[in-house]
mmCIF file of C-alpha atoms in Angstrom:
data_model
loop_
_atom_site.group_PDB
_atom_site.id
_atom_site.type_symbol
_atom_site.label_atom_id
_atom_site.label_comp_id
_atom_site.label_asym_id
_atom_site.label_seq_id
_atom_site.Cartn_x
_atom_site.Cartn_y
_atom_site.Cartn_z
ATOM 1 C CA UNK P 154 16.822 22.243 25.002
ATOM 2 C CA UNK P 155 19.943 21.897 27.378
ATOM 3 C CA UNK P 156 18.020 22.790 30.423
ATOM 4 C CA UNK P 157 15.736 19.869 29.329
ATOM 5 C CA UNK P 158 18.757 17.332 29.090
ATOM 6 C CA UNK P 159 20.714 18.731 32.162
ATOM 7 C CA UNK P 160 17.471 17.517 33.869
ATOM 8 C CA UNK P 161 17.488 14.477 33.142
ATOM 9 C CA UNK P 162 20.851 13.653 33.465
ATOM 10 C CA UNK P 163 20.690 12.092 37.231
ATOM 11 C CA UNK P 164 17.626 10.258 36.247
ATOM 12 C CA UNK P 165 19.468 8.620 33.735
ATOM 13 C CA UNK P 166 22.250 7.870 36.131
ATOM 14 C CA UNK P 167 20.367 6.500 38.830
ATOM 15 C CA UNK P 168 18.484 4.283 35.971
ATOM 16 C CA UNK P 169 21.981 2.961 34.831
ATOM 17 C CA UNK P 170 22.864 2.506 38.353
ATOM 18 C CA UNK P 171 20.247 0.179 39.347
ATOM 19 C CA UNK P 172 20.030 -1.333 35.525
ATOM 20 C CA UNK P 173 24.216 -2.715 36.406
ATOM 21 C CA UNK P 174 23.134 -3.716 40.007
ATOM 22 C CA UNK P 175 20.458 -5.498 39.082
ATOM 23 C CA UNK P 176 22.882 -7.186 36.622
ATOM 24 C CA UNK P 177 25.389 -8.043 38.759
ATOM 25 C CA UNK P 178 23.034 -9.769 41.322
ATOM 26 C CA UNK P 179 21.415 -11.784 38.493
ATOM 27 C CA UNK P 180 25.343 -12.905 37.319
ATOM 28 C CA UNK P 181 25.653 -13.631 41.554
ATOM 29 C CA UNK P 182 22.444 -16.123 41.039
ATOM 30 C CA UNK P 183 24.447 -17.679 37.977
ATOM 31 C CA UNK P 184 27.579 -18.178 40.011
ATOM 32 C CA UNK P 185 25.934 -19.459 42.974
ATOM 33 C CA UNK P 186 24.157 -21.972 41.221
ATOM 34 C CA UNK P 187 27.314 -22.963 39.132
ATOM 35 C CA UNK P 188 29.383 -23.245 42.184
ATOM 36 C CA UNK P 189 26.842 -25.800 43.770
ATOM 37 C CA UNK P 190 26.364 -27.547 40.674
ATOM 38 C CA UNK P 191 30.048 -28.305 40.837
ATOM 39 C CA UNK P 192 30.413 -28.770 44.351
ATOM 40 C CA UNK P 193 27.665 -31.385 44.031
ATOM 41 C CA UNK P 194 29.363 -33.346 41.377
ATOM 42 C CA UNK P 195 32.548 -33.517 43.411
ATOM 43 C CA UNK P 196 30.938 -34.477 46.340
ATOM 44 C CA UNK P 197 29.300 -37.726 44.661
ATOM 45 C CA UNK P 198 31.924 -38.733 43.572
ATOM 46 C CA UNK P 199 34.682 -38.340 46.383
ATOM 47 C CA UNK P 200 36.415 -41.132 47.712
ATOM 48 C CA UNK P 201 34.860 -42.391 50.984
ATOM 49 C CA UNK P 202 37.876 -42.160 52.918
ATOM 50 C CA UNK P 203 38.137 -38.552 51.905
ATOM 51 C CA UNK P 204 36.498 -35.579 53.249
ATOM 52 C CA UNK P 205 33.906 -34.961 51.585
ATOM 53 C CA UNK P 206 32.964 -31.428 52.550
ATOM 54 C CA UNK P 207 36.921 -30.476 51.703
ATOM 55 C CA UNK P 208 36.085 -31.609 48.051
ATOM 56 C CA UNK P 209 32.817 -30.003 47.659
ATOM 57 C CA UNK P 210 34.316 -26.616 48.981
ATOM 58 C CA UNK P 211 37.586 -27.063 46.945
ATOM 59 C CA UNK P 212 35.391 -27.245 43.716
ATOM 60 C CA UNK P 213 32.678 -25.189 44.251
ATOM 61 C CA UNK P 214 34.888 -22.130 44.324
ATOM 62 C CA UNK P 215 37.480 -23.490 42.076
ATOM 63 C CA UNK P 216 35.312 -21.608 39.174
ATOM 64 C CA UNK P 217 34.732 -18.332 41.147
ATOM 65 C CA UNK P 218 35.403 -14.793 40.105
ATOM 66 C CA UNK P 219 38.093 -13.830 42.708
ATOM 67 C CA UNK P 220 35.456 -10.889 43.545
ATOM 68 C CA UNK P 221 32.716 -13.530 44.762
ATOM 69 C CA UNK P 222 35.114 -16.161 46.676
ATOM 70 C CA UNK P 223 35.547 -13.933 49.708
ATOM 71 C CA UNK P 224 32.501 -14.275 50.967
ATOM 72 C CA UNK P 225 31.650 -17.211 49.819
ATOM 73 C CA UNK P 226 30.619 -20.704 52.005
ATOM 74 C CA UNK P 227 30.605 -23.644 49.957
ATOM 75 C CA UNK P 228 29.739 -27.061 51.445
ATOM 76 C CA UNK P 229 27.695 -30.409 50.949
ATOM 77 C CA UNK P 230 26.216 -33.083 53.292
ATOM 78 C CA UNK P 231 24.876 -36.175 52.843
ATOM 79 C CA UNK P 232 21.237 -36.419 53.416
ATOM 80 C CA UNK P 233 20.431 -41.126 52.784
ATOM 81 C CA UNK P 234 21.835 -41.863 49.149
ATOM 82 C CA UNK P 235 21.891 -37.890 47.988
ATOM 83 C CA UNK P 236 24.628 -35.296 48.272
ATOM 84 C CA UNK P 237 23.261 -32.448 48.746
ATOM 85 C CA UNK P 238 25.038 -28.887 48.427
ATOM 86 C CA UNK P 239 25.064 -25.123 48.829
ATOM 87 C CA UNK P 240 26.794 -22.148 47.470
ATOM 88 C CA UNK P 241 26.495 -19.015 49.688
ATOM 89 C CA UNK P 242 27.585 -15.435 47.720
ATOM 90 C CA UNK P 243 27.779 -12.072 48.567
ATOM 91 C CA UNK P 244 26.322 -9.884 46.525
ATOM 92 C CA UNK P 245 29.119 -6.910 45.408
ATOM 93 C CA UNK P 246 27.659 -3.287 45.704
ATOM 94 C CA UNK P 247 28.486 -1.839 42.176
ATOM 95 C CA UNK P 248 32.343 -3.154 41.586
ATOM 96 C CA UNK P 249 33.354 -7.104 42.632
ATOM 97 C CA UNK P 250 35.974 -7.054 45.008
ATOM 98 C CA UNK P 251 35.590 -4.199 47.353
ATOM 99 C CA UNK P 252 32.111 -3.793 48.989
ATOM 100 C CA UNK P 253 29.281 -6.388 49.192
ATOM 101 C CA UNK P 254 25.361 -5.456 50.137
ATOM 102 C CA UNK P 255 23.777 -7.460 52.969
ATOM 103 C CA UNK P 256 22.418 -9.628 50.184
ATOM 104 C CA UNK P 257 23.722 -13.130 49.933
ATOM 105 C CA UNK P 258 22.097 -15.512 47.534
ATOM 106 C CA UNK P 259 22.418 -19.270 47.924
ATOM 107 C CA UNK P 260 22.609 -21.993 44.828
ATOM 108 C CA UNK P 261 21.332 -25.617 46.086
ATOM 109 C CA UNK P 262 21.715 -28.709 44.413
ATOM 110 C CA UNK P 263 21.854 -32.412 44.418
ATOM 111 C CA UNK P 264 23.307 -35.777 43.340
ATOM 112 C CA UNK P 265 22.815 -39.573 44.029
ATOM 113 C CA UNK P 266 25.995 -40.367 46.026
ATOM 114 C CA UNK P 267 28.574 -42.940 44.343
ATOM 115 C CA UNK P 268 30.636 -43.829 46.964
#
């Protein structure tokens, strides 16, 4: 009966492994999109003597898990009357904050302008 268990062990490892990896890079897609979302809505609505890209960026990581704003590229353009945006993240290998996989996942989004 322990033989059987001992056996199984790394296969139940390497399934909880991939089970919180999976996770984390499903939580990235949820930040990404979040970040954009917000980056969007500051973006509209910026002053048109501001900078508009400075706003965007400024807000879109202004919610970010520490972890996910180091590699993170935040921006917006305008594209006729919409302000568009995107929200580049790393993906974290395992634990945010100290190694990220050559995955990054992007978050778009968009907004009539208002200024």
């Amino acid at each position: 009966m322990a033989v059987e268990f001992t056996a199984m062990v790394p296969a139940i490892l390497a399934t909880l492994i991939i089970l919180w990896q999976a996770a984390l890079t499903g939580y990235t897609f949820i930040l990404a999109g979040n970040a954009a979302d917000q980056a969007v809505h500051a973006g509209a609505q910026v002053d048109p003597w501001e900078d508009r890209n400075s706003a965007c960026r400024t807000a879109g990581e202004q919610d970010l898990p520490t972890a996910w704003q180091s590699g993170a590229s935040v921006g917006c353009y305008v594209a006729g009357d919409l302000v568009q945006a995107h929200a580049d993240l790393k993906v974290p290998l395992l634990f945010p904050g100290f190694v990220d996989i050559p995955l990054t996942v992007t978050g778009k989004s968009a907004a009539a302008r208002e200024s």
